[in-house]
CSV table of C-alpha atoms in Angstrom, one decimal:
chain,number,residue,atom,x,y,z
A,85,MET,CA,-106.9,-13.8,-14.1
A,86,SER,CA,-108.1,-12.0,-17.2
A,87,GLY,CA,-105.8,-8.5,-18.0
A,88,VAL,CA,-102.6,-10.1,-16.0
A,89,ASN,CA,-99.9,-11.3,-18.2
A,90,GLU,CA,-97.6,-14.3,-17.2
A,91,ALA,CA,-94.7,-12.0,-16.1
A,92,ALA,CA,-97.1,-9.9,-14.2
A,93,HIS,CA,-98.3,-13.1,-12.1
A,94,GLU,CA,-94.6,-13.7,-11.1
A,95,GLN,CA,-94.4,-10.4,-9.8
A,96,ILE,CA,-97.8,-10.6,-7.9
A,97,ALA,CA,-96.7,-14.0,-6.4
A,98,ALA,CA,-93.6,-12.3,-5.2
A,99,ALA,CA,-95.4,-9.4,-3.8
A,100,ALA,CA,-98.0,-11.9,-2.2
A,101,ARG,CA,-95.1,-13.8,-0.4
A,102,ALA,CA,-93.5,-10.5,0.7
A,103,LEU,CA,-96.8,-9.4,2.2
A,104,GLU,CA,-97.2,-13.0,3.9
A,105,GLN,CA,-93.2,-12.4,5.4
A,106,GLY,CA,-94.8,-8.8,6.9
A,107,ALA,CA,-93.2,-6.7,4.4
A,108,LEU,CA,-95.0,-3.7,2.9
A,109,VAL,CA,-95.9,-3.3,-1.0
A,110,GLY,CA,-97.2,-0.9,-3.2
A,111,PHE,CA,-100.1,-2.0,-5.7
A,112,PRO,CA,-102.6,-0.3,-8.0
A,113,THR,CA,-106.3,-0.3,-7.3
A,114,GLU,CA,-108.8,1.4,-9.8
A,115,THR,CA,-109.1,4.3,-7.3
A,116,VAL,CA,-105.6,5.1,-6.4
A,117,TYR,CA,-102.3,3.3,-5.6
A,118,GLY,CA,-102.3,1.5,-2.2
A,119,LEU,CA,-99.4,0.9,0.3
A,120,GLY,CA,-100.3,-2.6,1.6
A,121,ALA,CA,-99.5,-4.7,4.5
A,122,ASP,CA,-101.0,-7.8,6.0
A,123,ALA,CA,-104.2,-6.7,7.7
A,124,GLU,CA,-103.7,-9.2,10.5
A,125,ASN,CA,-100.1,-8.3,11.1
A,126,PRO,CA,-99.9,-5.6,13.7
A,127,ALA,CA,-96.2,-4.9,13.3
A,128,ALA,CA,-96.6,-4.9,9.5
A,129,VAL,CA,-99.6,-2.4,9.8
A,130,ALA,CA,-97.5,-0.3,12.1
A,131,ALA,CA,-94.8,-0.1,9.2
A,132,ILE,CA,-97.7,1.5,7.0
A,133,TYR,CA,-98.1,4.2,9.7
A,134,ALA,CA,-94.3,4.9,10.0
A,135,ALA,CA,-93.6,4.8,6.5
A,136,LYS,CA,-96.5,7.2,5.8
A,137,GLY,CA,-96.2,9.5,8.8
A,138,ARG,CA,-99.6,8.6,9.3
A,139,PRO,CA,-101.4,9.3,12.9
A,140,GLN,CA,-102.0,6.1,14.6
A,141,ASP,CA,-105.7,6.8,15.1
A,142,HIS,CA,-106.3,7.4,11.4
A,143,PRO,CA,-107.7,3.9,10.4
A,144,VAL,CA,-106.9,2.0,7.1
A,145,ILE,CA,-109.3,0.2,4.9
A,146,VAL,CA,-108.8,-3.5,4.4
A,147,HIS,CA,-109.1,-5.0,0.9
A,148,LEU,CA,-110.4,-8.2,0.2
A,149,ALA,CA,-110.6,-10.6,-2.6
A,150,PRO,CA,-113.6,-11.2,-4.7
A,151,GLY,CA,-115.8,-13.7,-2.8
A,152,ALA,CA,-114.1,-13.1,0.5
A,153,ALA,CA,-116.2,-14.1,3.7
A,154,LEU,CA,-117.3,-10.8,5.5
A,155,ASP,CA,-118.0,-12.7,8.5
A,156,TYR,CA,-114.4,-13.2,8.9
A,157,TRP,CA,-113.8,-9.6,9.3
A,158,ALA,CA,-117.0,-8.2,10.7
A,159,THR,CA,-119.9,-9.0,13.0
A,160,ASP,CA,-123.3,-7.8,12.9
A,161,ILE,CA,-123.4,-7.5,9.4
A,162,PRO,CA,-126.7,-6.0,8.2
A,163,ALA,CA,-128.6,-7.2,4.9
A,164,GLU,CA,-127.8,-3.7,3.4
A,165,ALA,CA,-123.8,-4.4,3.4
A,166,ARG,CA,-124.5,-7.7,1.5
A,167,MET,CA,-126.8,-5.8,-1.1
A,168,LEU,CA,-124.3,-3.1,-1.8
A,169,ALA,CA,-121.4,-5.6,-1.8
A,170,ALA,CA,-123.4,-7.5,-4.5
A,171,ALA,CA,-124.1,-4.4,-6.4
A,172,PHE,CA,-120.6,-2.7,-6.0
A,173,TRP,CA,-117.9,-5.1,-5.4
A,174,PRO,CA,-115.5,-5.5,-6.9
A,175,GLY,CA,-115.4,-1.7,-7.1
A,176,PRO,CA,-114.7,1.7,-5.4
A,177,LEU,CA,-117.0,1.1,-2.5
A,178,THR,CA,-115.7,1.1,1.3
A,179,MET,CA,-118.1,-0.2,3.8
A,180,ILE,CA,-117.8,0.7,7.5
A,181,LEU,CA,-118.9,-2.5,9.7
A,182,THR,CA,-118.4,-3.6,13.3
A,183,ARG,CA,-114.9,-5.1,13.4
A,184,ALA,CA,-114.7,-8.8,14.5
A,185,ALA,CA,-112.6,-9.6,17.5
A,186,ARG,CA,-110.0,-11.5,15.5
A,187,ILE,CA,-109.0,-8.6,13.6
A,188,PRO,CA,-106.6,-6.2,15.1
A,189,ALA,CA,-107.3,-2.8,16.0
A,190,ALA,CA,-104.6,-1.5,14.5
A,191,VAL,CA,-106.2,-1.4,11.0
A,192,SER,CA,-109.0,0.7,12.8
A,193,GLY,CA,-107.0,3.3,14.5
A,194,GLY,CA,-108.3,1.5,17.6
A,195,GLN,CA,-112.0,1.8,17.0
A,196,ASP,CA,-114.4,-1.2,17.0
A,197,THR,CA,-115.1,-0.7,13.4
A,198,VAL,CA,-113.5,-1.7,10.1
A,199,GLY,CA,-113.2,-0.5,6.6
A,200,LEU,CA,-113.7,-3.2,4.1
A,201,ARG,CA,-113.7,-3.1,0.4
A,202,CYS,CA,-113.0,-5.4,-2.6
A,203,PRO,CA,-111.0,-3.4,-5.3
A,204,SER,CA,-111.4,-4.1,-9.1
A,205,HIS,CA,-108.3,-3.8,-10.7
A,206,PRO,CA,-107.0,-6.7,-12.1
A,207,VAL,CA,-103.7,-6.8,-10.5
A,208,ALA,CA,-105.1,-6.0,-7.0
A,209,MET,CA,-107.6,-8.7,-7.5
A,210,ALA,CA,-104.6,-11.4,-8.7
A,211,LEU,CA,-102.5,-10.0,-5.7
A,212,LEU,CA,-105.6,-10.5,-3.1
A,213,GLN,CA,-106.1,-14.1,-4.5
A,214,SER,CA,-102.6,-14.9,-4.3
A,215,PHE,CA,-102.2,-13.6,-0.8
A,216,LYS,CA,-102.9,-16.4,1.8
A,217,GLY,CA,-104.7,-18.4,-0.9
A,218,GLY,CA,-107.4,-15.5,-1.1
A,219,GLY,CA,-108.3,-15.6,2.3
A,220,GLY,CA,-106.1,-12.7,3.8
A,221,GLY,CA,-106.9,-9.1,3.8
A,222,ILE,CA,-104.5,-6.2,2.8
A,223,ALA,CA,-104.6,-3.0,4.9
A,224,ALA,CA,-103.7,-0.2,2.4
A,225,PRO,CA,-104.2,3.4,2.8
A,226,SER,CA,-103.1,5.5,-0.3
A,227,ALA,CA,-99.3,5.1,-0.9
A,228,ASN,CA,-98.1,8.4,-0.3
A,229,LYS,CA,-97.0,10.6,2.7
A,230,PHE,CA,-99.7,11.5,4.8
A,231,GLY,CA,-101.7,14.3,3.6
A,232,ASN,CA,-100.1,14.5,0.1
A,233,VAL,CA,-101.6,13.8,-3.2
A,234,SER,CA,-102.5,10.3,-3.6
A,235,PRO,CA,-100.5,8.4,-6.4
A,236,THR,CA,-102.3,7.1,-9.5
A,237,THR,CA,-99.2,5.5,-11.2
A,238,ALA,CA,-96.5,3.2,-9.8
A,239,ARG,CA,-94.0,6.2,-10.8
A,240,HIS,CA,-95.9,8.5,-8.1
A,241,VAL,CA,-95.4,5.8,-5.7
A,242,GLN,CA,-91.9,5.4,-6.5
A,243,ASP,CA,-91.3,9.2,-6.3
A,244,GLU,CA,-93.1,9.5,-2.9
A,245,PHE,CA,-91.0,6.7,-1.1
A,246,ARG,CA,-87.7,6.8,-2.9
A,247,ALA,CA,-85.8,5.9,0.3
A,248,GLU,CA,-88.4,3.2,1.6
A,249,CYS,CA,-88.2,1.6,-2.0
A,250,ALA,CA,-84.4,1.4,-2.3
A,251,THR,CA,-82.5,-2.1,-1.8
A,252,GLY,CA,-83.5,-3.1,1.6
A,253,GLY,CA,-85.9,-0.2,2.6
A,254,ALA,CA,-89.4,-0.5,3.9
A,255,ILE,CA,-91.1,-1.1,0.8
A,256,ALA,CA,-90.2,-4.4,-0.8
A,257,MET,CA,-91.6,-3.6,-4.2
A,258,VAL,CA,-94.2,-1.7,-6.1
A,259,LEU,CA,-96.4,-3.5,-8.5
A,260,ASP,CA,-97.1,-1.4,-11.9
A,261,GLY,CA,-100.7,-1.5,-13.0
A,262,GLY,CA,-100.7,1.5,-15.2
A,263,ALA,CA,-102.7,4.5,-14.4
A,264,SER,CA,-105.7,4.3,-11.8
A,265,ALA,CA,-108.7,4.2,-13.7
A,266,VAL,CA,-111.1,6.0,-11.4
A,267,GLY,CA,-108.4,8.3,-9.9
A,268,ILE,CA,-109.9,9.3,-6.6
A,269,GLU,CA,-110.5,7.2,-3.4
A,270,SER,CA,-113.3,4.9,-2.8
A,271,THR,CA,-116.8,6.1,-1.5
A,272,ILE,CA,-117.0,5.3,2.1
A,273,VAL,CA,-120.5,4.5,3.7
A,274,ASP,CA,-120.8,3.5,7.3
A,275,LEU,CA,-123.2,0.9,8.1
A,276,SER,CA,-122.1,0.3,11.5
A,277,ARG,CA,-124.9,2.2,13.3
A,278,LEU,CA,-128.0,1.6,10.6
A,279,ALA,CA,-130.2,1.2,13.8
A,280,SER,CA,-129.7,4.3,15.4
A,281,HIS,CA,-128.3,6.7,12.5
A,282,GLY,CA,-128.8,4.7,9.2
A,283,PRO,CA,-126.4,4.8,6.8
A,284,VAL,CA,-123.9,7.6,6.8
A,285,LEU,CA,-121.8,9.0,3.8
A,286,LEU,CA,-118.3,9.6,5.3
A,287,ARG,CA,-116.5,10.0,2.1
A,288,PRO,CA,-117.6,10.6,-1.3
A,289,GLY,CA,-116.2,9.1,-4.4
A,290,SER,CA,-117.4,7.8,-7.8
A,291,ILE,CA,-120.2,5.8,-6.3
A,292,THR,CA,-122.7,8.3,-5.4
A,293,ALA,CA,-125.2,8.5,-2.9
A,294,GLU,CA,-128.0,8.4,-4.9
A,295,ALA,CA,-126.5,5.0,-6.5
A,296,ILE,CA,-126.4,3.5,-2.8
A,297,ALA,CA,-129.8,4.7,-2.3
A,298,ALA,CA,-131.1,3.1,-5.4
A,299,VAL,CA,-129.6,-0.3,-3.9
A,300,ILE,CA,-130.7,0.1,-0.2
A,301,GLY,CA,-133.6,2.4,-0.5
A,302,GLN,CA,-132.4,4.8,1.9
A,303,LEU,CA,-130.2,7.7,1.0
A,304,PRO,CA,-126.9,8.1,3.4
A,305,ALA,CA,-126.9,11.0,5.6
A,306,ALA,CA,-124.0,13.4,6.2
A,307,PRO,CA,-121.2,12.7,8.7
A,308,ASP,CA,-122.4,13.4,12.4
A,309,ALA,CA,-120.1,14.0,15.4
A,310,ALA,CA,-120.1,10.4,16.7
A,311,ALA,CA,-119.4,8.8,13.2
A,312,PRO,CA,-116.4,6.4,12.8
A,313,ARG,CA,-113.2,8.0,11.9
A,314,ALA,CA,-112.3,7.1,8.1
A,315,SER,CA,-109.4,7.2,5.7
A,316,GLY,CA,-109.1,10.8,3.9
A,317,THR,CA,-111.6,12.5,6.0
A,318,LEU,CA,-109.5,15.4,7.6
A,319,ALA,CA,-110.4,18.9,6.6
A,320,SER,CA,-106.8,19.2,5.0
A,321,HIS,CA,-105.7,16.5,2.7
A,322,TYR,CA,-104.5,15.3,-0.9
A,323,ALA,CA,-102.6,18.4,-0.8
A,324,PRO,CA,-99.8,19.6,-3.0
A,325,HIS,CA,-96.7,21.4,-1.7
A,326,THR,CA,-97.6,24.2,-3.7
A,327,PRO,CA,-100.7,26.2,-2.3
A,328,VAL,CA,-104.1,25.3,-4.2
A,329,ALA,CA,-106.8,27.8,-4.6
A,330,LEU,CA,-110.3,27.4,-6.2
A,331,GLN,CA,-112.0,30.0,-8.5
A,332,ASP,CA,-115.4,29.8,-10.5
A,333,SER,CA,-115.3,30.2,-14.1
A,334,ALA,CA,-117.0,33.5,-13.9
A,335,THR,CA,-114.1,35.2,-12.1
A,336,LEU,CA,-111.2,33.0,-13.1
A,337,SER,CA,-109.8,35.4,-15.9
A,338,ILE,CA,-110.2,38.5,-13.7
A,339,THR,CA,-108.0,36.5,-11.2
A,340,LEU,CA,-105.4,35.3,-13.5
A,341,ALA,CA,-105.1,39.0,-15.0
A,342,GLN,CA,-104.6,40.3,-11.4
A,343,LEU,CA,-102.1,37.6,-10.8
A,344,HIS,CA,-100.1,38.2,-14.0
A,345,LEU,CA,-99.9,42.2,-13.1
A,346,ALA,CA,-98.9,41.2,-9.7
A,347,GLY,CA,-95.9,39.3,-11.2
A,348,ARG,CA,-97.0,35.7,-9.7
A,349,LYS,CA,-96.4,32.3,-11.4
A,350,VAL,CA,-99.5,30.5,-11.9
A,351,ALA,CA,-100.0,26.9,-12.6
A,352,LEU,CA,-103.6,26.6,-14.0
A,353,ILE,CA,-105.9,23.5,-13.9
A,354,HIS,CA,-109.1,23.9,-16.0
A,355,TYR,CA,-111.6,22.7,-18.1
A,356,SER,CA,-112.9,25.5,-20.1
A,357,ASP,CA,-111.5,27.7,-22.7
A,358,VAL,CA,-110.4,30.2,-20.0
A,359,ALA,CA,-106.5,29.7,-20.6
A,360,ALA,CA,-106.4,30.9,-24.1
A,361,ALA,CA,-106.4,34.8,-23.1
A,362,HIS,CA,-103.8,34.2,-20.5
A,363,ALA,CA,-100.0,33.9,-20.0
A,364,LEU,CA,-99.4,31.3,-17.8
A,365,HIS,CA,-96.3,29.6,-15.9
A,366,ALA,CA,-98.0,26.3,-16.5
A,367,THR,CA,-101.2,24.8,-17.6
A,368,THR,CA,-103.1,21.6,-18.2
A,369,ARG,CA,-106.5,21.2,-19.3
A,370,LEU,CA,-108.9,18.2,-18.0
A,371,PRO,CA,-111.9,16.7,-19.5
A,372,ALA,CA,-115.0,18.5,-18.5
A,373,SER,CA,-116.8,15.2,-17.5
A,374,ALA,CA,-116.7,14.3,-13.9
A,375,ASP,CA,-115.2,10.9,-14.4
A,376,GLY,CA,-112.3,12.2,-16.7
A,377,PHE,CA,-111.5,15.1,-14.5
A,378,ALA,CA,-111.3,12.6,-11.6
A,379,HIS,CA,-109.0,10.3,-13.6
A,380,ALA,CA,-106.6,13.2,-14.4
A,381,LEU,CA,-106.8,15.3,-11.3
A,382,TYR,CA,-104.2,13.9,-8.8
A,383,ALA,CA,-101.8,13.4,-11.7
A,384,SER,CA,-102.3,17.0,-13.1
A,385,LEU,CA,-101.7,18.2,-9.2
A,386,ARG,CA,-98.7,16.5,-9.1
A,387,ALA,CA,-97.4,17.8,-12.3
A,388,MET,CA,-98.3,21.4,-11.5
A,389,ASP,CA,-96.7,21.0,-8.1
A,390,THR,CA,-93.4,20.6,-9.7
A,391,SER,CA,-93.5,23.6,-12.3
A,392,GLY,CA,-92.2,26.2,-9.6
A,393,ALA,CA,-95.4,28.0,-9.5
A,394,ASP,CA,-96.6,30.2,-6.6
A,395,LEU,CA,-100.0,28.8,-6.8
A,396,ILE,CA,-101.9,26.1,-8.3
A,397,LEU,CA,-105.3,27.7,-9.5
A,398,VAL,CA,-107.9,25.2,-10.5
A,399,GLU,CA,-111.3,26.1,-12.2
A,400,ALA,CA,-113.8,25.2,-9.7
A,401,PRO,CA,-115.8,22.0,-11.3
A,402,PRO,CA,-119.7,22.0,-11.3
A,403,CYS,CA,-121.8,21.4,-8.0
A,404,ASP,CA,-123.6,18.8,-9.6
A,405,PRO,CA,-124.2,15.3,-7.8
A,406,ALA,CA,-121.6,13.6,-10.2
A,407,TRP,CA,-118.8,15.9,-9.2
A,408,VAL,CA,-119.4,15.7,-5.4
A,409,GLY,CA,-116.2,13.4,-4.9
A,410,VAL,CA,-113.9,15.4,-6.9
A,411,ASN,CA,-115.0,18.8,-5.1
A,412,ASP,CA,-114.5,17.1,-2.0
A,413,ARG,CA,-111.0,16.3,-2.7
A,414,LEU,CA,-110.5,19.7,-4.1
A,415,ARG,CA,-111.6,21.4,-1.0
A,416,ARG,CA,-109.4,19.5,1.2
A,417,ALA,CA,-106.5,20.1,-1.1
A,418,ALA,CA,-107.0,24.0,-0.8
A,419,HIS,CA,-108.0,23.9,2.9
A,420,GLY,CA,-104.5,25.2,3.9
A,421,SER,CA,-104.4,28.0,1.4
A,422,ILE,CA,-107.5,30.0,2.7
A,423,ASP,CA,-106.8,33.9,1.4
A,424,VAL,CA,-103.5,32.8,-0.7
A,425,ILE,CA,-104.8,34.6,-3.7
A,426,HIS,CA,-105.1,38.0,-1.4
A,427,GLY,CA,-101.9,37.3,0.0
A,428,LEU,CA,-100.2,36.7,-3.4
A,429,LEU,CA,-101.9,40.1,-4.7
A,430,ASN,CA,-101.1,42.1,-1.7
A,431,GLN,CA,-97.3,41.3,-0.9
A,432,ALA,CA,-94.3,42.3,-3.2
A,433,ALA,CA,-93.3,39.8,-5.5
A,434,PRO,CA,-90.0,38.2,-5.0
């Protein structure tokens, strides 16, 4: 396959064999790295949950090879699903459909739906085409401990699962496909209840609601109480160990000055010139475009998390539609850190 050299093909073939034998494999996609297992092997899928510490009712996404038969994996497939697959697959779009009876409920957290996508990363596509002759599905959430920052390089996966990647560990191998191009997880749209609810956007990503509407002629609605559970939609998620807080550009300089006077160590992730006037424990500047910011975000959060800072302060991105996916991830990363700035300013520094 284009973009994969001969040495990589040998590694991919070995990974496909490992998956067929029930093992776990870390592999790259264009969004983030996944921790994969044979989607039709409940014991292998259970091993993903065990390795990640993932709640059993939190579904995973099944990754398919280009041209895979949707009808094998889902039933009652609406025309809109085939339209979106034609428009965005291979690519960072996951569709929630009614799960076919032959597909184990383990991949769906016990629900009657299933999340399906076809990734565009050349290594992922080659792996899927090698696995079961292209007819299998790889169940794969992000390759990190549950709730942590998703990995965008093979090194991130290896750092996250040192014991599991050791000789004889739960993870047979990790394929290295370089840094993930997109950098945040796929867009998830629910198409399992079109007649009653229309399309529903469960998780924003680089494919926007507007782009979906341009294909199917209907703007996806916000999630409702009865919507299927989906990957990465808990209030607190994608979070480093260091507390994260968001500050708009207008008040960021004031907050930085106050934290400095309080003796706090701040790691700053920003995209404007605000850092120049401040002494910071650590800092990284990301591109001011939504795509560039998303690509670098998780790697930056991981780097700042190892800096020894008291706080990771993030310059809040714009609220434009292109930034919805990035803002979603940042809100979830900062969810457990409500009032952290107030606390740092009002407690004595160590």
